Amino acid sequence: MKTINNNTGISVIGLGSMGSALASTLINKGFQLTVWNRDENKARTLIELGAQMADSVESAFAANPVTIMCVSNYEAAHSIMAQVRTYDKWAGKTFIHLSSGTPKEARDMELFFSSKGAEYLDGAILAWPSQIGGEETTILISGEQVVFEKVAPIMKVLAGNLTYMGREIASASSLFSAVLAYLAGEWIGFCHGALICEAEGIDVEVFGGIMHKLSSILGAELAHMGKVIRHDDYYNPESTIKTSGSDIAKLVQHAREAGINSDLTTFAAGLFKKAIDAGHGEEEHAAIIKVMRNI
Ligand code: NAP
């Protein structure tokens, strides 16, 4: 492939919220785009900005040396690929897949593309659509380094904090899954906190503001947890599982007293109790991973 510059044509498949943000950012930076989406109406604005609409998935792939795909999930990606009848023109083409999925799905997708002679990179977007193109926006990419380096000028336009995760194709999706697991807890935890505020007459926006102010301390705490778990060093706690577990048990009591949902608090209190029962009460709270490791 020739050196990438603003004259390089790029195909973008998938024009939902994220795909449209990727495509419009590339167009605004001067790249020539060919786009394809199942619902053609979603291409209208991009066509007005100068994008070409491909009449099929096959012609979108054929149009340019680099194709970016971002659709709901890998099932959607496979159903799009099933529309391709001939892979004659895929040799040497580069395909960057940014739909979210599991590590196994990334490995299977790489096998599919390499069997067709195409270069494959698997990526994960750690941003909202409105953040695409930002200096601090993070996209993780896995795959062959030489391929990554070829397309890095394109991907840097989309994410200032473009991060190469190495040759193992599943690394980006593995880390995406880990981040999402964290976010699932954060979102549910925040909403339980909001229920407490509603029940007790506290402005939820004030709660949000307090959490914002705590965010750098919480960030440092996450880095600390990573270190503690990595080095199996739970034995110098500032707060023990016994103390945190007793505080969390009070949340179950509060939910009962206030008549609010207790799904999260019952689950969390149960996990901490399990860790105490297993003899980890004097260790720091990251040690709950020891009971979580038991399937
Ligand atoms: P979206 O707005 O719901 O768009 C979904 C896209 O997938 C549309 O282009 C849709 O086509 C296409 N699609 C779904 N099923 C299909 C099928 N069977 N055949 C053909 N096309 C199909 O979703 P999104 O927000 O853009 O998300 C896309 C990916 O980005 C997801 O994997 C998501 O996890 C990831 N992501 C999103 C965000 C975010 O904040 N939105 C953040 C990080 C990562 P139609 O338009 O024809 O329905």
GROMACS .gro file of C-alpha atoms and ligand atoms in nm:
model
  343
    1MET     CA    1   0.000   0.000   0.000
    2LYS     CA    2   0.120   0.353  -0.078
    3THR     CA    3   0.186   0.606   0.199
    4ILE     CA    4  -0.135   0.730   0.355
    5ASN     CA    5  -0.220   1.096   0.306
    6ASN     CA    6  -0.532   1.306   0.258
    7ASN     CA    7  -0.562   1.181  -0.101
    8THR     CA    8  -0.599   0.824   0.020
    9GLY     CA    9  -0.946   0.691  -0.037
   10ILE     CA   10  -1.115   0.525   0.258
   11SER     CA   11  -1.431   0.319   0.268
   12VAL     CA   12  -1.652   0.337   0.575
   13ILE     CA   13  -1.912   0.067   0.631
   14GLY     CA   14  -2.174   0.131   0.898
   15LEU     CA   15  -2.323   0.477   0.945
   16GLY     CA   16  -2.492   0.453   1.283
   17SER     CA   17  -2.406   0.704   1.555
   18MET     CA   18  -2.042   0.597   1.573
   19GLY     CA   19  -1.983   0.516   1.205
   20SER     CA   20  -2.126   0.855   1.103
   21ALA     CA   21  -1.898   1.032   1.353
   22LEU     CA   22  -1.595   0.847   1.212
   23ALA     CA   23  -1.696   0.923   0.851
   24SER     CA   24  -1.775   1.292   0.902
   25THR     CA   25  -1.448   1.346   1.093
   26LEU     CA   26  -1.250   1.191   0.807
   27ILE     CA   27  -1.435   1.398   0.546
   28ASN     CA   28  -1.379   1.716   0.744
   29LYS     CA   29  -1.005   1.636   0.748
   30GLY     CA   30  -1.006   1.609   0.369
   31PHE     CA   31  -1.010   1.232   0.311
   32GLN     CA   32  -1.199   1.097   0.009
   33LEU     CA   33  -1.471   0.866   0.138
   34THR     CA   34  -1.681   0.586  -0.006
   35VAL     CA   35  -1.957   0.485   0.233
   36TRP     CA   36  -2.209   0.205   0.264
   37ASN     CA   37  -2.490   0.151   0.512
   38ARG     CA   38  -2.784  -0.091   0.509
   39ASP     CA   39  -3.023   0.202   0.553
   40GLU     CA   40  -2.910   0.433   0.272
   41ASN     CA   41  -3.087   0.735   0.423
   42LYS     CA   42  -2.813   0.759   0.686
   43ALA     CA   43  -2.560   0.842   0.411
   44ARG     CA   44  -2.743   1.158   0.298
   45THR     CA   45  -2.553   1.415   0.505
   46LEU     CA   46  -2.219   1.254   0.420
   47ILE     CA   47  -2.299   1.258   0.048
   48GLU     CA   48  -2.377   1.630   0.079
   49LEU     CA   49  -2.031   1.668   0.233
   50GLY     CA   50  -1.874   1.493  -0.067
   51ALA     CA   51  -1.876   1.119   0.015
   52GLN     CA   52  -1.952   0.864  -0.258
   53MET     CA   53  -2.223   0.608  -0.183
   54ALA     CA   54  -2.123   0.254  -0.283
   55ASP     CA   55  -2.404   0.055  -0.447
   56SER     CA   56  -2.302  -0.264  -0.261
   57VAL     CA   57  -2.081  -0.384   0.023
   58GLU     CA   58  -1.863  -0.545  -0.240
   59SER     CA   59  -1.803  -0.219  -0.427
   60ALA     CA   60  -1.733  -0.036  -0.099
   61PHE     CA   61  -1.452  -0.285  -0.025
   62ALA     CA   62  -1.325  -0.266  -0.382
   63ALA     CA   63  -1.322   0.115  -0.397
   64ASN     CA   64  -1.028   0.186  -0.165
   65PRO     CA   65  -0.715   0.033  -0.009
   66VAL     CA   66  -0.848   0.086   0.344
   67THR     CA   67  -1.194   0.002   0.479
   68ILE     CA   68  -1.319   0.090   0.825
   69MET     CA   69  -1.625  -0.095   0.953
   70CYS     CA   70  -1.820   0.003   1.263
   71VAL     CA   71  -2.158  -0.168   1.307
   72SER     CA   72  -2.359  -0.289   1.606
   73ASN     CA   73  -2.160  -0.606   1.666
   74TYR     CA   74  -1.976  -0.895   1.498
   75GLU     CA   75  -2.302  -1.068   1.405
   76ALA     CA   76  -2.394  -0.758   1.201
   77ALA     CA   77  -2.043  -0.751   1.050
   78HIS     CA   78  -2.074  -1.117   0.944
   79SER     CA   79  -2.414  -1.061   0.790
   80ILE     CA   80  -2.268  -0.768   0.591
   81MET     CA   81  -1.974  -0.980   0.476
   82ALA     CA   82  -2.211  -1.258   0.373
   83GLN     CA   83  -2.327  -1.022   0.094
   84VAL     CA   84  -1.981  -1.036  -0.070
   85ARG     CA   85  -1.975  -1.291  -0.350
   86THR     CA   86  -1.615  -1.266  -0.466
   87TYR     CA   87  -1.302  -1.192  -0.269
   88ASP     CA   88  -1.079  -1.150  -0.578
   89LYS     CA   89  -1.002  -0.786  -0.499
   90TRP     CA   90  -0.926  -0.828  -0.129
   91ALA     CA   91  -0.558  -0.924  -0.154
   92GLY     CA   92  -0.342  -0.652   0.003
   93LYS     CA   93  -0.641  -0.446   0.121
   94THR     CA   94  -0.653  -0.329   0.481
   95PHE     CA   95  -0.961  -0.375   0.691
   96ILE     CA   96  -1.002  -0.198   1.027
   97HIS     CA   97  -1.288  -0.336   1.233
   98LEU     CA   98  -1.414  -0.109   1.511
   99SER     CA   99  -1.738  -0.281   1.614
  100SER     CA  100  -1.735  -0.396   1.977
  101GLY     CA  101  -1.713  -0.766   2.046
  102THR     CA  102  -1.550  -1.046   2.242
  103PRO     CA  103  -1.184  -1.154   2.212
  104LYS     CA  104  -1.289  -1.480   2.042
  105GLU     CA  105  -1.493  -1.287   1.786
  106ALA     CA  106  -1.183  -1.077   1.705
  107ARG     CA  107  -0.969  -1.390   1.659
  108ASP     CA  108  -1.230  -1.551   1.432
  109MET     CA  109  -1.261  -1.233   1.226
  110GLU     CA  110  -0.885  -1.214   1.174
  111LEU     CA  111  -0.887  -1.575   1.048
  112PHE     CA  112  -1.166  -1.487   0.805
  113PHE     CA  113  -0.982  -1.186   0.660
  114SER     CA  114  -0.641  -1.351   0.639
  115SER     CA  115  -0.801  -1.646   0.455
  116LYS     CA  116  -0.904  -1.391   0.191
  117GLY     CA  117  -0.554  -1.237   0.167
  118ALA     CA  118  -0.653  -0.910   0.338
  119GLU     CA  119  -0.476  -0.731   0.623
  120TYR     CA  120  -0.687  -0.709   0.938
  121LEU     CA  121  -0.671  -0.480   1.240
  122ASP     CA  122  -0.916  -0.507   1.525
  123GLY     CA  123  -1.000  -0.197   1.727
  124ALA     CA  124  -1.205  -0.076   2.019
  125ILE     CA  125  -1.339   0.274   2.063
  126LEU     CA  126  -1.328   0.410   2.418
  127ALA     CA  127  -1.523   0.729   2.347
  128TRP     CA  128  -1.865   0.871   2.264
  129PRO     CA  129  -1.937   0.969   1.900
  130SER     CA  130  -1.911   1.342   1.987
  131GLN     CA  131  -1.553   1.282   2.109
  132ILE     CA  132  -1.430   1.134   1.779
  133GLY     CA  133  -1.150   1.350   1.641
  134GLY     CA  134  -1.050   1.477   1.987
  135GLU     CA  135  -0.691   1.507   2.112
  136GLU     CA  136  -0.763   1.286   2.413
  137THR     CA  137  -0.995   1.040   2.240
  138THR     CA  138  -0.883   0.679   2.279
  139ILE     CA  139  -0.903   0.405   2.019
  140LEU     CA  140  -0.718   0.078   2.086
  141ILE     CA  141  -0.585  -0.118   1.789
  142SER     CA  142  -0.443  -0.474   1.771
  143GLY     CA  143  -0.278  -0.660   1.486
  144GLU     CA  144   0.040  -0.657   1.279
  145GLN     CA  145   0.252  -0.353   1.374
  146VAL     CA  146   0.355  -0.282   1.017
  147VAL     CA  147  -0.012  -0.261   0.915
  148PHE     CA  148  -0.094  -0.046   1.216
  149GLU     CA  149   0.185   0.196   1.126
  150LYS     CA  150   0.055   0.228   0.769
  151VAL     CA  151  -0.293   0.331   0.881
  152ALA     CA  152  -0.192   0.526   1.194
  153PRO     CA  153  -0.214   0.862   1.006
  154ILE     CA  154  -0.583   0.791   0.937
  155MET     CA  155  -0.660   0.661   1.282
  156LYS     CA  156  -0.481   0.953   1.454
  157VAL     CA  157  -0.730   1.184   1.286
  158LEU     CA  158  -1.007   0.995   1.467
  159ALA     CA  159  -0.838   0.956   1.805
  160GLY     CA  160  -0.549   1.169   1.936
  161ASN     CA  161  -0.477   0.896   2.190
  162LEU     CA  162  -0.451   0.614   1.936
  163THR     CA  163  -0.302   0.317   2.125
  164TYR     CA  164  -0.132   0.017   1.964
  165MET     CA  165  -0.203  -0.294   2.173
  166GLY     CA  166   0.038  -0.533   2.002
  167ARG     CA  167   0.021  -0.827   1.761
  168GLU     CA  168  -0.234  -1.033   1.960
  169ILE     CA  169  -0.548  -0.952   1.766
  170ALA     CA  170  -0.779  -0.991   2.067
  171SER     CA  171  -0.599  -0.740   2.294
  172ALA     CA  172  -0.812  -0.439   2.195
  173SER     CA  173  -1.142  -0.623   2.245
  174SER     CA  174  -1.017  -0.780   2.570
  175LEU     CA  175  -0.938  -0.437   2.714
  176PHE     CA  176  -1.267  -0.297   2.580
  177SER     CA  177  -1.450  -0.580   2.762
  178ALA     CA  178  -1.258  -0.502   3.083
  179VAL     CA  179  -1.343  -0.131   3.059
  180LEU     CA  180  -1.709  -0.210   2.987
  181ALA     CA  181  -1.724  -0.442   3.290
  182TYR     CA  182  -1.597  -0.152   3.502
  183LEU     CA  183  -1.849   0.087   3.345
  184ALA     CA  184  -2.138  -0.155   3.406
  185GLY     CA  185  -2.059  -0.142   3.779
  186GLU     CA  186  -2.012   0.235   3.768
  187TRP     CA  187  -2.341   0.303   3.588
  188ILE     CA  188  -2.546   0.076   3.814
  189GLY     CA  189  -2.363   0.203   4.123
  190PHE     CA  190  -2.432   0.564   4.030
  191CYS     CA  191  -2.800   0.491   3.970
  192HIS     CA  192  -2.831   0.321   4.310
  193GLY     CA  193  -2.668   0.630   4.462
  194ALA     CA  194  -2.925   0.842   4.276
  195LEU     CA  195  -3.206   0.626   4.425
  196ILE     CA  196  -3.067   0.698   4.771
  197CYS     CA  197  -3.060   1.071   4.694
  198GLU     CA  198  -3.416   1.065   4.562
  199ALA     CA  199  -3.538   0.873   4.867
  200GLU     CA  200  -3.362   1.108   5.108
  201GLY     CA  201  -3.434   1.441   4.935
  202ILE     CA  202  -3.080   1.510   4.807
  203ASP     CA  203  -3.036   1.675   4.465
  204VAL     CA  204  -2.898   1.402   4.232
  205GLU     CA  205  -2.708   1.668   4.038
  206VAL     CA  206  -2.519   1.755   4.356
  207PHE     CA  207  -2.429   1.385   4.390
  208GLY     CA  208  -2.303   1.385   4.028
  209GLY     CA  209  -2.093   1.694   4.100
  210ILE     CA  210  -1.939   1.535   4.409
  211MET     CA  211  -1.848   1.222   4.212
  212HIS     CA  212  -1.690   1.443   3.946
  213LYS     CA  213  -1.472   1.609   4.211
  214LEU     CA  214  -1.372   1.266   4.343
  215SER     CA  215  -1.279   1.139   3.997
  216SER     CA  216  -0.902   1.192   4.019
  217ILE     CA  217  -0.890   1.016   4.359
  218LEU     CA  218  -1.103   0.733   4.218
  219GLY     CA  219  -0.871   0.711   3.916
  220ALA     CA  220  -0.570   0.672   4.146
  221GLU     CA  221  -0.760   0.404   4.339
  222LEU     CA  222  -0.815   0.204   4.018
  223ALA     CA  223  -0.444   0.220   3.932
  224HIS     CA  224  -0.370   0.102   4.288
  225MET     CA  225  -0.615  -0.191   4.254
  226GLY     CA  226  -0.447  -0.295   3.929
  227LYS     CA  227  -0.110  -0.299   4.104
  228VAL     CA  228  -0.239  -0.487   4.410
  229ILE     CA  229  -0.407  -0.759   4.202
  230ARG     CA  230  -0.112  -0.788   3.961
  231HIS     CA  231   0.134  -0.837   4.249
  232ASP     CA  232  -0.102  -1.039   4.469
  233ASP     CA  233  -0.039  -0.790   4.752
  234TYR     CA  234  -0.357  -0.737   4.955
  235TYR     CA  235  -0.191  -0.726   5.296
  236ASN     CA  236  -0.134  -0.356   5.368
  237PRO     CA  237  -0.492  -0.226   5.358
  238GLU     CA  238  -0.613   0.127   5.429
  239SER     CA  239  -0.959  -0.026   5.445
  240THR     CA  240  -1.026  -0.397   5.491
  241ILE     CA  241  -1.286  -0.623   5.332
  242LYS     CA  242  -1.439  -0.655   5.680
  243THR     CA  243  -1.488  -0.276   5.709
  244SER     CA  244  -1.607  -0.222   5.350
  245GLY     CA  245  -1.830  -0.534   5.375
  246SER     CA  246  -1.995  -0.401   5.692
  247ASP     CA  247  -2.054  -0.060   5.525
  248ILE     CA  248  -2.206  -0.227   5.217
  249ALA     CA  249  -2.432  -0.445   5.436
  250LYS     CA  250  -2.573  -0.114   5.571
  251LEU     CA  251  -2.678  -0.027   5.213
  252VAL     CA  252  -2.902  -0.336   5.212
  253GLN     CA  253  -3.050  -0.219   5.540
  254HIS     CA  254  -3.099   0.131   5.397
  255ALA     CA  255  -3.272  -0.004   5.083
  256ARG     CA  256  -3.515  -0.192   5.309
  257GLU     CA  257  -3.576   0.113   5.530
  258ALA     CA  258  -3.621   0.351   5.233
  259GLY     CA  259  -3.821   0.104   5.022
  260ILE     CA  260  -3.586   0.124   4.723
  261ASN     CA  261  -3.443  -0.140   4.488
  262SER     CA  262  -3.172  -0.357   4.647
  263ASP     CA  263  -3.049  -0.570   4.351
  264LEU     CA  264  -2.700  -0.417   4.347
  265THR     CA  265  -2.656  -0.384   4.722
  266THR     CA  266  -2.769  -0.743   4.792
  267PHE     CA  267  -2.529  -0.871   4.525
  268ALA     CA  268  -2.238  -0.660   4.655
  269ALA     CA  269  -2.301  -0.741   5.022
  270GLY     CA  270  -2.319  -1.114   4.932
  271LEU     CA  271  -1.982  -1.100   4.753
  272PHE     CA  272  -1.811  -0.923   5.043
  273LYS     CA  273  -1.963  -1.172   5.291
  274LYS     CA  274  -1.831  -1.458   5.079
  275ALA     CA  275  -1.482  -1.303   5.094
  276ILE     CA  276  -1.505  -1.260   5.474
  277ASP     CA  277  -1.630  -1.619   5.514
  278ALA     CA  278  -1.336  -1.737   5.303
  279GLY     CA  279  -1.094  -1.573   5.549
  280HIS     CA  280  -1.004  -1.254   5.354
  281GLY     CA  281  -1.163  -1.008   5.601
  282GLU     CA  282  -0.834  -0.845   5.700
  283GLU     CA  283  -0.717  -0.796   5.339
  284GLU     CA  284  -0.791  -0.491   5.127
  285HIS     CA  285  -1.108  -0.478   4.918
  286ALA     CA  286  -0.942  -0.576   4.586
  287ALA     CA  287  -0.911  -0.924   4.744
  288ILE     CA  288  -1.277  -0.991   4.658
  289ILE     CA  289  -1.131  -1.100   4.323
  290LYS     CA  290  -1.020  -1.415   4.505
  291VAL     CA  291  -1.381  -1.528   4.550
  292MET     CA  292  -1.482  -1.388   4.209
  293ARG     CA  293  -1.221  -1.616   4.048
  294ASN     CA  294  -1.433  -1.914   4.155
  295ILE     CA  295  -1.685  -1.960   3.876
  296NAP     P1  296  -2.598   0.232   1.604
  296NAP     O1  297  -2.614   0.378   1.600
  296NAP     O2  298  -2.709   0.149   1.658
  296NAP     O3  299  -2.562   0.183   1.456
  296NAP     C1  300  -2.557   0.047   1.427
  296NAP     C2  301  -2.500   0.029   1.288
  296NAP     O4  302  -2.491  -0.113   1.260
  296NAP     C3  303  -2.588   0.088   1.179
  296NAP     O5  304  -2.504   0.132   1.072
  296NAP     C4  305  -2.672  -0.032   1.137
  296NAP     O6  306  -2.724  -0.023   1.006
  296NAP     C5  307  -2.566  -0.140   1.141
  296NAP     N1  308  -2.624  -0.274   1.148
  296NAP     C6  309  -2.674  -0.336   1.256
  296NAP     N2  310  -2.717  -0.460   1.225
  296NAP     C7  311  -2.692  -0.477   1.093
  296NAP     C8  312  -2.711  -0.583   1.003
  296NAP     N3  313  -2.765  -0.700   1.041
  296NAP     N4  314  -2.675  -0.565   0.873
  296NAP     C9  315  -2.621  -0.447   0.833
  296NAP     N5  316  -2.598  -0.342   0.915
  296NAP    C10  317  -2.633  -0.356   1.044
  296NAP     O7  318  -2.469   0.189   1.690
  296NAP     P2  319  -2.337   0.275   1.713
  296NAP     O8  320  -2.357   0.359   1.835
  296NAP     O9  321  -2.295   0.338   1.586
  296NAP    O10  322  -2.234   0.162   1.754
  296NAP    C11  323  -2.156   0.093   1.655
  296NAP    C12  324  -2.042   0.021   1.727
  296NAP    O11  325  -1.960   0.119   1.794
  296NAP    C13  326  -2.090  -0.078   1.835
  296NAP    O12  327  -2.015  -0.196   1.829
  296NAP    C14  328  -2.064  -0.002   1.964
  296NAP    O13  329  -2.038  -0.088   2.074
  296NAP    C15  330  -1.939   0.078   1.926
  296NAP     N6  331  -1.926   0.194   2.015
  296NAP    C16  332  -2.027   0.285   2.021
  296NAP    C17  333  -2.018   0.391   2.111
  296NAP    C18  334  -2.128   0.494   2.121
  296NAP    O14  335  -2.124   0.573   2.214
  296NAP     N7  336  -2.224   0.498   2.031
  296NAP    C19  337  -1.902   0.404   2.194
  296NAP    C20  338  -1.800   0.311   2.181
  296NAP    C21  339  -1.813   0.205   2.093
  296NAP     P3  340  -2.869   0.048   0.982
  296NAP    O15  341  -2.843   0.195   0.995
  296NAP    O16  342  -2.908   0.004   0.846
  296NAP    O17  343  -2.961  -0.004   1.091
   0.00000   0.00000   0.00000
